[in-house]
CSV table of C-alpha atoms in Angstrom, one decimal:
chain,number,residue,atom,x,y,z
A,1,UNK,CA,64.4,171.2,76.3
A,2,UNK,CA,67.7,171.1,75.5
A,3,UNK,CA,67.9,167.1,75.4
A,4,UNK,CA,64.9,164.6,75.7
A,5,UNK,CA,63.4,162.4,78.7
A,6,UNK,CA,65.3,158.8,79.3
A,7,UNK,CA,63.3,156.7,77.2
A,8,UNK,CA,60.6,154.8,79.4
A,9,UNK,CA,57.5,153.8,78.9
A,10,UNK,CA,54.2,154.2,80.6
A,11,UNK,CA,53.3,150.2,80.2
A,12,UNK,CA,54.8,148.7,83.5
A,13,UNK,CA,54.0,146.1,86.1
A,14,UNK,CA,54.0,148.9,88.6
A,15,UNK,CA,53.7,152.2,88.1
A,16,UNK,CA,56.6,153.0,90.1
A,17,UNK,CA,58.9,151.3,87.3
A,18,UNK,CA,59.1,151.6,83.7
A,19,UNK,CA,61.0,149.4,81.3
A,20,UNK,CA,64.2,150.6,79.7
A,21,UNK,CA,64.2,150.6,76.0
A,22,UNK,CA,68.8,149.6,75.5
A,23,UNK,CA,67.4,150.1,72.0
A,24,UNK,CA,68.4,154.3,72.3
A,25,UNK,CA,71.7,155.5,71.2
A,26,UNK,CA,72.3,157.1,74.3
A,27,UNK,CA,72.1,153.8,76.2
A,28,UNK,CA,74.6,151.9,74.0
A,29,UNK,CA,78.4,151.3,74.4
A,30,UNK,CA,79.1,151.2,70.7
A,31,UNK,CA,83.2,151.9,69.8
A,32,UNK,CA,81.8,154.7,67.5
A,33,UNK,CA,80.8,156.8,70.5
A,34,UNK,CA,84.2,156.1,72.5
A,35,UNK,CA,85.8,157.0,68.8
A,36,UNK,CA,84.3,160.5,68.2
A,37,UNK,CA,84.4,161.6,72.2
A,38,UNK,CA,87.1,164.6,72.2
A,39,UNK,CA,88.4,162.9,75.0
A,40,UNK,CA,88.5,158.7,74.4
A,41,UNK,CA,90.6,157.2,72.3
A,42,UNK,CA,89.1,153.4,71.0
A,43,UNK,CA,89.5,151.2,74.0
A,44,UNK,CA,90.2,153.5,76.4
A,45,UNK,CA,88.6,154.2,79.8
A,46,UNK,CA,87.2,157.8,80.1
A,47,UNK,CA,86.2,159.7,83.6
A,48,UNK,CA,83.3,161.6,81.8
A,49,UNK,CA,83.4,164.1,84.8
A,50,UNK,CA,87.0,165.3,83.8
A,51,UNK,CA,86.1,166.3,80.4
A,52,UNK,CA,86.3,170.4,80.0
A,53,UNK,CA,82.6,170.9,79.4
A,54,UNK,CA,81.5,169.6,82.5
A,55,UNK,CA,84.2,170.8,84.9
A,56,UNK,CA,82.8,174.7,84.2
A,57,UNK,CA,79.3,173.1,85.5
A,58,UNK,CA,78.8,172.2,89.3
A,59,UNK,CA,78.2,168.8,90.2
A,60,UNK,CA,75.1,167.3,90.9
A,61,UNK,CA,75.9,163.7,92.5
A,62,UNK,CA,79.3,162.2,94.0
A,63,UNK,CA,79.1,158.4,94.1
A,64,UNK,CA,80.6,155.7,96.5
A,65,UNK,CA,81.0,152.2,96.0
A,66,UNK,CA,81.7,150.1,98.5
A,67,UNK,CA,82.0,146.4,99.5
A,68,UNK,CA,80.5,145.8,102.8
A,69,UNK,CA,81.3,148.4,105.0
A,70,UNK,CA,84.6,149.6,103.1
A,71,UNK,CA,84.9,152.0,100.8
A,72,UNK,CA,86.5,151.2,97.1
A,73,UNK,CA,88.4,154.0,95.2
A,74,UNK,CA,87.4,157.5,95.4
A,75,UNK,CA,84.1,159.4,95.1
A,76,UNK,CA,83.5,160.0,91.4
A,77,UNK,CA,82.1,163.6,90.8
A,78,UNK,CA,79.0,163.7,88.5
A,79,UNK,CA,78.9,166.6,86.1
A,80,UNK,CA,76.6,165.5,83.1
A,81,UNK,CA,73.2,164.7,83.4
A,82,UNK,CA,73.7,161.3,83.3
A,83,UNK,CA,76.1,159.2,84.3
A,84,UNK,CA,76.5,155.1,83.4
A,85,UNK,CA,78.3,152.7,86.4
A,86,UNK,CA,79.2,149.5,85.4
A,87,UNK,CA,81.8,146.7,86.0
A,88,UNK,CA,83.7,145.9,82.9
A,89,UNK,CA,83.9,147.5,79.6
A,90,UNK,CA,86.5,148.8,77.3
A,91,UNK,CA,84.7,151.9,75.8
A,92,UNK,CA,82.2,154.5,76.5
A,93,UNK,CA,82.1,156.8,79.4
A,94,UNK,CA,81.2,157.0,82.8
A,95,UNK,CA,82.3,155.4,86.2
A,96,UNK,CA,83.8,151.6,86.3
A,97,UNK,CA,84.1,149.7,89.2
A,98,UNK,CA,85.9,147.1,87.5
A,99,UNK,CA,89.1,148.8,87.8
A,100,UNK,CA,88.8,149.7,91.6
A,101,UNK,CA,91.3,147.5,93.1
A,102,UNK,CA,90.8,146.1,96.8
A,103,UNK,CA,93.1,143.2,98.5
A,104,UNK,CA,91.8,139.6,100.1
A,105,UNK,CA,88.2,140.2,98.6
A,106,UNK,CA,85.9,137.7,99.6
A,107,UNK,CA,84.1,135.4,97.4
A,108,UNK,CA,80.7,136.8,97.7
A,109,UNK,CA,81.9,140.3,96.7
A,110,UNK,CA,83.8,138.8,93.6
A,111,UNK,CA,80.8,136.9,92.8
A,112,UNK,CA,78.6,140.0,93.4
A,113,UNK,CA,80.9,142.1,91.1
A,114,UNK,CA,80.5,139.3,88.4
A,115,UNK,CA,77.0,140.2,87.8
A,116,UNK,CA,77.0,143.8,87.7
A,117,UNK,CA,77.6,143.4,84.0
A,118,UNK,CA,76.3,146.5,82.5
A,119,UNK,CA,75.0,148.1,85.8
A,120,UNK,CA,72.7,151.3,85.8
A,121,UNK,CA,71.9,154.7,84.1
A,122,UNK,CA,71.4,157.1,86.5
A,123,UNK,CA,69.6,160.0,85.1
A,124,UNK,CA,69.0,163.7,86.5
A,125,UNK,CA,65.4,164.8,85.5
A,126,UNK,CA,63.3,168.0,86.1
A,127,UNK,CA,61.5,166.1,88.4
A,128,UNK,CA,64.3,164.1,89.8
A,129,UNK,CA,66.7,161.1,89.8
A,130,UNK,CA,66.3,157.8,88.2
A,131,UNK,CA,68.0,154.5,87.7
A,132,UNK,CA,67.8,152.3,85.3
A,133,UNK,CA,68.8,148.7,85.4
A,134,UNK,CA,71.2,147.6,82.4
A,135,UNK,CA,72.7,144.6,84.4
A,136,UNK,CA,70.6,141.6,84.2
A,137,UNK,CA,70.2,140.7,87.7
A,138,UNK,CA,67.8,143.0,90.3
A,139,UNK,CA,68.9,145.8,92.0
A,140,UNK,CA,68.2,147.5,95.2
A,141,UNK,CA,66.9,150.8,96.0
A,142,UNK,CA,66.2,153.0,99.7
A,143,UNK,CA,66.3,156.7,99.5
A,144,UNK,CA,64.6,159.5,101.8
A,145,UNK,CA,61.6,159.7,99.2
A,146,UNK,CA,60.6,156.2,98.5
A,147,UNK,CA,60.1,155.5,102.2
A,148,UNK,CA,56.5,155.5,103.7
A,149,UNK,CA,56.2,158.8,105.7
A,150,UNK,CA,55.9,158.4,109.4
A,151,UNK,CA,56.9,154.9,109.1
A,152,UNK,CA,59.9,153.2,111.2
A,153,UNK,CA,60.4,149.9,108.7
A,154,UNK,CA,62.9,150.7,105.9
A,155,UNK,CA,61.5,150.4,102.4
A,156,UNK,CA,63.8,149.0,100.0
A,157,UNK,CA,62.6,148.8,96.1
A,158,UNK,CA,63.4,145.9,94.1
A,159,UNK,CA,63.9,146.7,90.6
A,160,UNK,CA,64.5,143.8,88.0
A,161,UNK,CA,66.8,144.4,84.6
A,162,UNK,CA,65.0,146.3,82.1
A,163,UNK,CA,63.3,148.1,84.5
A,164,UNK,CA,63.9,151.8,85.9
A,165,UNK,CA,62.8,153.8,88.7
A,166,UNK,CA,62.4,157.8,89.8
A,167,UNK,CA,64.8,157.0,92.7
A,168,UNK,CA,64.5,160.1,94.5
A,169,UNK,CA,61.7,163.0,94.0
A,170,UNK,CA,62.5,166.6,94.5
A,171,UNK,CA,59.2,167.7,95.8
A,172,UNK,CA,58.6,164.8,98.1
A,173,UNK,CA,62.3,166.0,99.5
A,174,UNK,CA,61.6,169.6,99.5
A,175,UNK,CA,58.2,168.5,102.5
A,176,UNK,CA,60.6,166.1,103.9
A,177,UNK,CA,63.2,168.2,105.0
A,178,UNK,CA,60.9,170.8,106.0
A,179,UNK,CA,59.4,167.7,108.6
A,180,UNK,CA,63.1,166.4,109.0
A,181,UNK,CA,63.3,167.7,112.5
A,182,UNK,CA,60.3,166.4,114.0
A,183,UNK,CA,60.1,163.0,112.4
A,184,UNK,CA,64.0,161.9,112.4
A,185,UNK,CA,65.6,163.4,115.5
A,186,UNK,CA,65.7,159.9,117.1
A,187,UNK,CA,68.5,158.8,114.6
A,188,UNK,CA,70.9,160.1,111.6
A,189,UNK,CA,69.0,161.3,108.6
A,190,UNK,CA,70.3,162.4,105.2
A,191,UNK,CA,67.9,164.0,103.1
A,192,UNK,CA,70.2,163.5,99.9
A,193,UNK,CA,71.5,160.3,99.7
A,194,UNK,CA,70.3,157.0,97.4
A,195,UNK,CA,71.7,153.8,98.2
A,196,UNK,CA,71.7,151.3,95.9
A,197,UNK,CA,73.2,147.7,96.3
A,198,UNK,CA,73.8,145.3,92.9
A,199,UNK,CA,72.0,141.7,93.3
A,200,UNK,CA,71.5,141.4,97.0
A,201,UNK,CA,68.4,142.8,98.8
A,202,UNK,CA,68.7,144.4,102.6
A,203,UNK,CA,66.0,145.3,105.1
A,204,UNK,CA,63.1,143.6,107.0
A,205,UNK,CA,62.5,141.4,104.0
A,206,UNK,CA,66.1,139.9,103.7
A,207,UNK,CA,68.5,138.3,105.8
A,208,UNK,CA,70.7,141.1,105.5
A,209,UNK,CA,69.4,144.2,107.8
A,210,UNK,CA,72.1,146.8,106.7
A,211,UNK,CA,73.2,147.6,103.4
A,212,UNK,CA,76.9,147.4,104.9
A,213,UNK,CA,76.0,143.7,105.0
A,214,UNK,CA,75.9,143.7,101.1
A,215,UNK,CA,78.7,142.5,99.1
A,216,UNK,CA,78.6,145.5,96.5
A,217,UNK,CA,76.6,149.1,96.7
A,218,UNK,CA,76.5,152.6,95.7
A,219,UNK,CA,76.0,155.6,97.5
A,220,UNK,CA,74.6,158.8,96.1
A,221,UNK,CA,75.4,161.5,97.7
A,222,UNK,CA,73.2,164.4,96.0
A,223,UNK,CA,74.2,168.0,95.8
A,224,UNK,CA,71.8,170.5,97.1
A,225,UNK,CA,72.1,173.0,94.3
A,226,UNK,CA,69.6,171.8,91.6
């Protein structure tokens, strides 16, 4: 393979989640990487999916972040296989929601947006998509294939720092779409979207019932050509 697997290992509470090793290169924000990028100078903020290499691939993921039910800034196109989203820092690549400017926020979201910190890796694999916690509060995770099939309550994975997780499986979506008509036609139904919401949890567990009801959260919107 052309680069190796995110670096996990098989030791875990649950299976479903391994622990993140920050000591890999690939993981770090060091001012030696944003030095020798082509396209960052030291200190600067780069949009890794503008750089020439990627724009002559096709995107894989867009990604939303929103606060509540408003959108921030603009989708950011993912091009690389993986792509880092974080609040605040002044080198390295990838997508920053630091700098995505919104008026009269409330105080949850700013106190929300304090603890993204380092935020997540995601990661496209061969056998799909996984985030992996760098921040060093929990995150929160619903997609298409982590939900029970056939069942009506909404699964949302908890997933503390350190700690990664195959957020959405290619096969599993490949059956699921095939059964999409039968088993979703009472409601809307994306087969290709992750959601993902920084320090506050969602769902029959939680006080809050919709993700729109958390102060900050991603979307994933996947591409369809793998």
């Amino acid at each position: 393979p052309e680069s190796p697997p995110p670096p996990y290992s098989r030791l875990s509470p649950n299976d479903e989640q391994k622990p993140l090793d920050l000591s890999d290169s690939t993981l770090s924000y060091t001012e030696t990487e944003a030095t020798n990028s082509p396209n960052v100078t030291p200190g600067d903020f780069s949009d890794a999916s503008m750089s020439p290499d990627a724009v002559k691939r096709s995107h894989w993921c867009n990604v939303a972040y929103w606060e509540h039910r408003t959108r921030v800034g603009r989708l950011y196109t993912v091009y690389e296989q993986s792509v880092s989203i974080f609040y605040d820092l002044p080198q390295g690549n990838g997508f920053c929601l630091g700098q995505l400017n919104l008026d009269n926020r409330s105080e949850t979201v700013r106190r929300t947006r304090s603890k993204i910190g380092y935020g997540i890796l995601l990661s496209k694999e061969p056998d799909g998509v996984w985030a992996y916690n760098r921040s060093e509060h929990p995150i929160f995770v619903n997609s298409p294939t982590l939900d029970i099939p056939n069942c009506r309550t909404l699964i949302v994975r908890k997933v503390m720092p350190g700690y990664s997780i195959k957020v959405f499986d290619y096969e599993k979506s490949c059956l699921l779409q095939h059964t999409a008509e039968l088993d979703y036609a009472d409601g809307p139904y994306d087969p290709n979207s992750v959601r993902i919401s920084f320090a506050k949890g969602w769902g029959p567990c939680y006080s809050r019932q919709f993700i729109t009801s958390c102060p900050c959260w991603l979307e994933i919107l996947l591409s369809n050509n793998r």
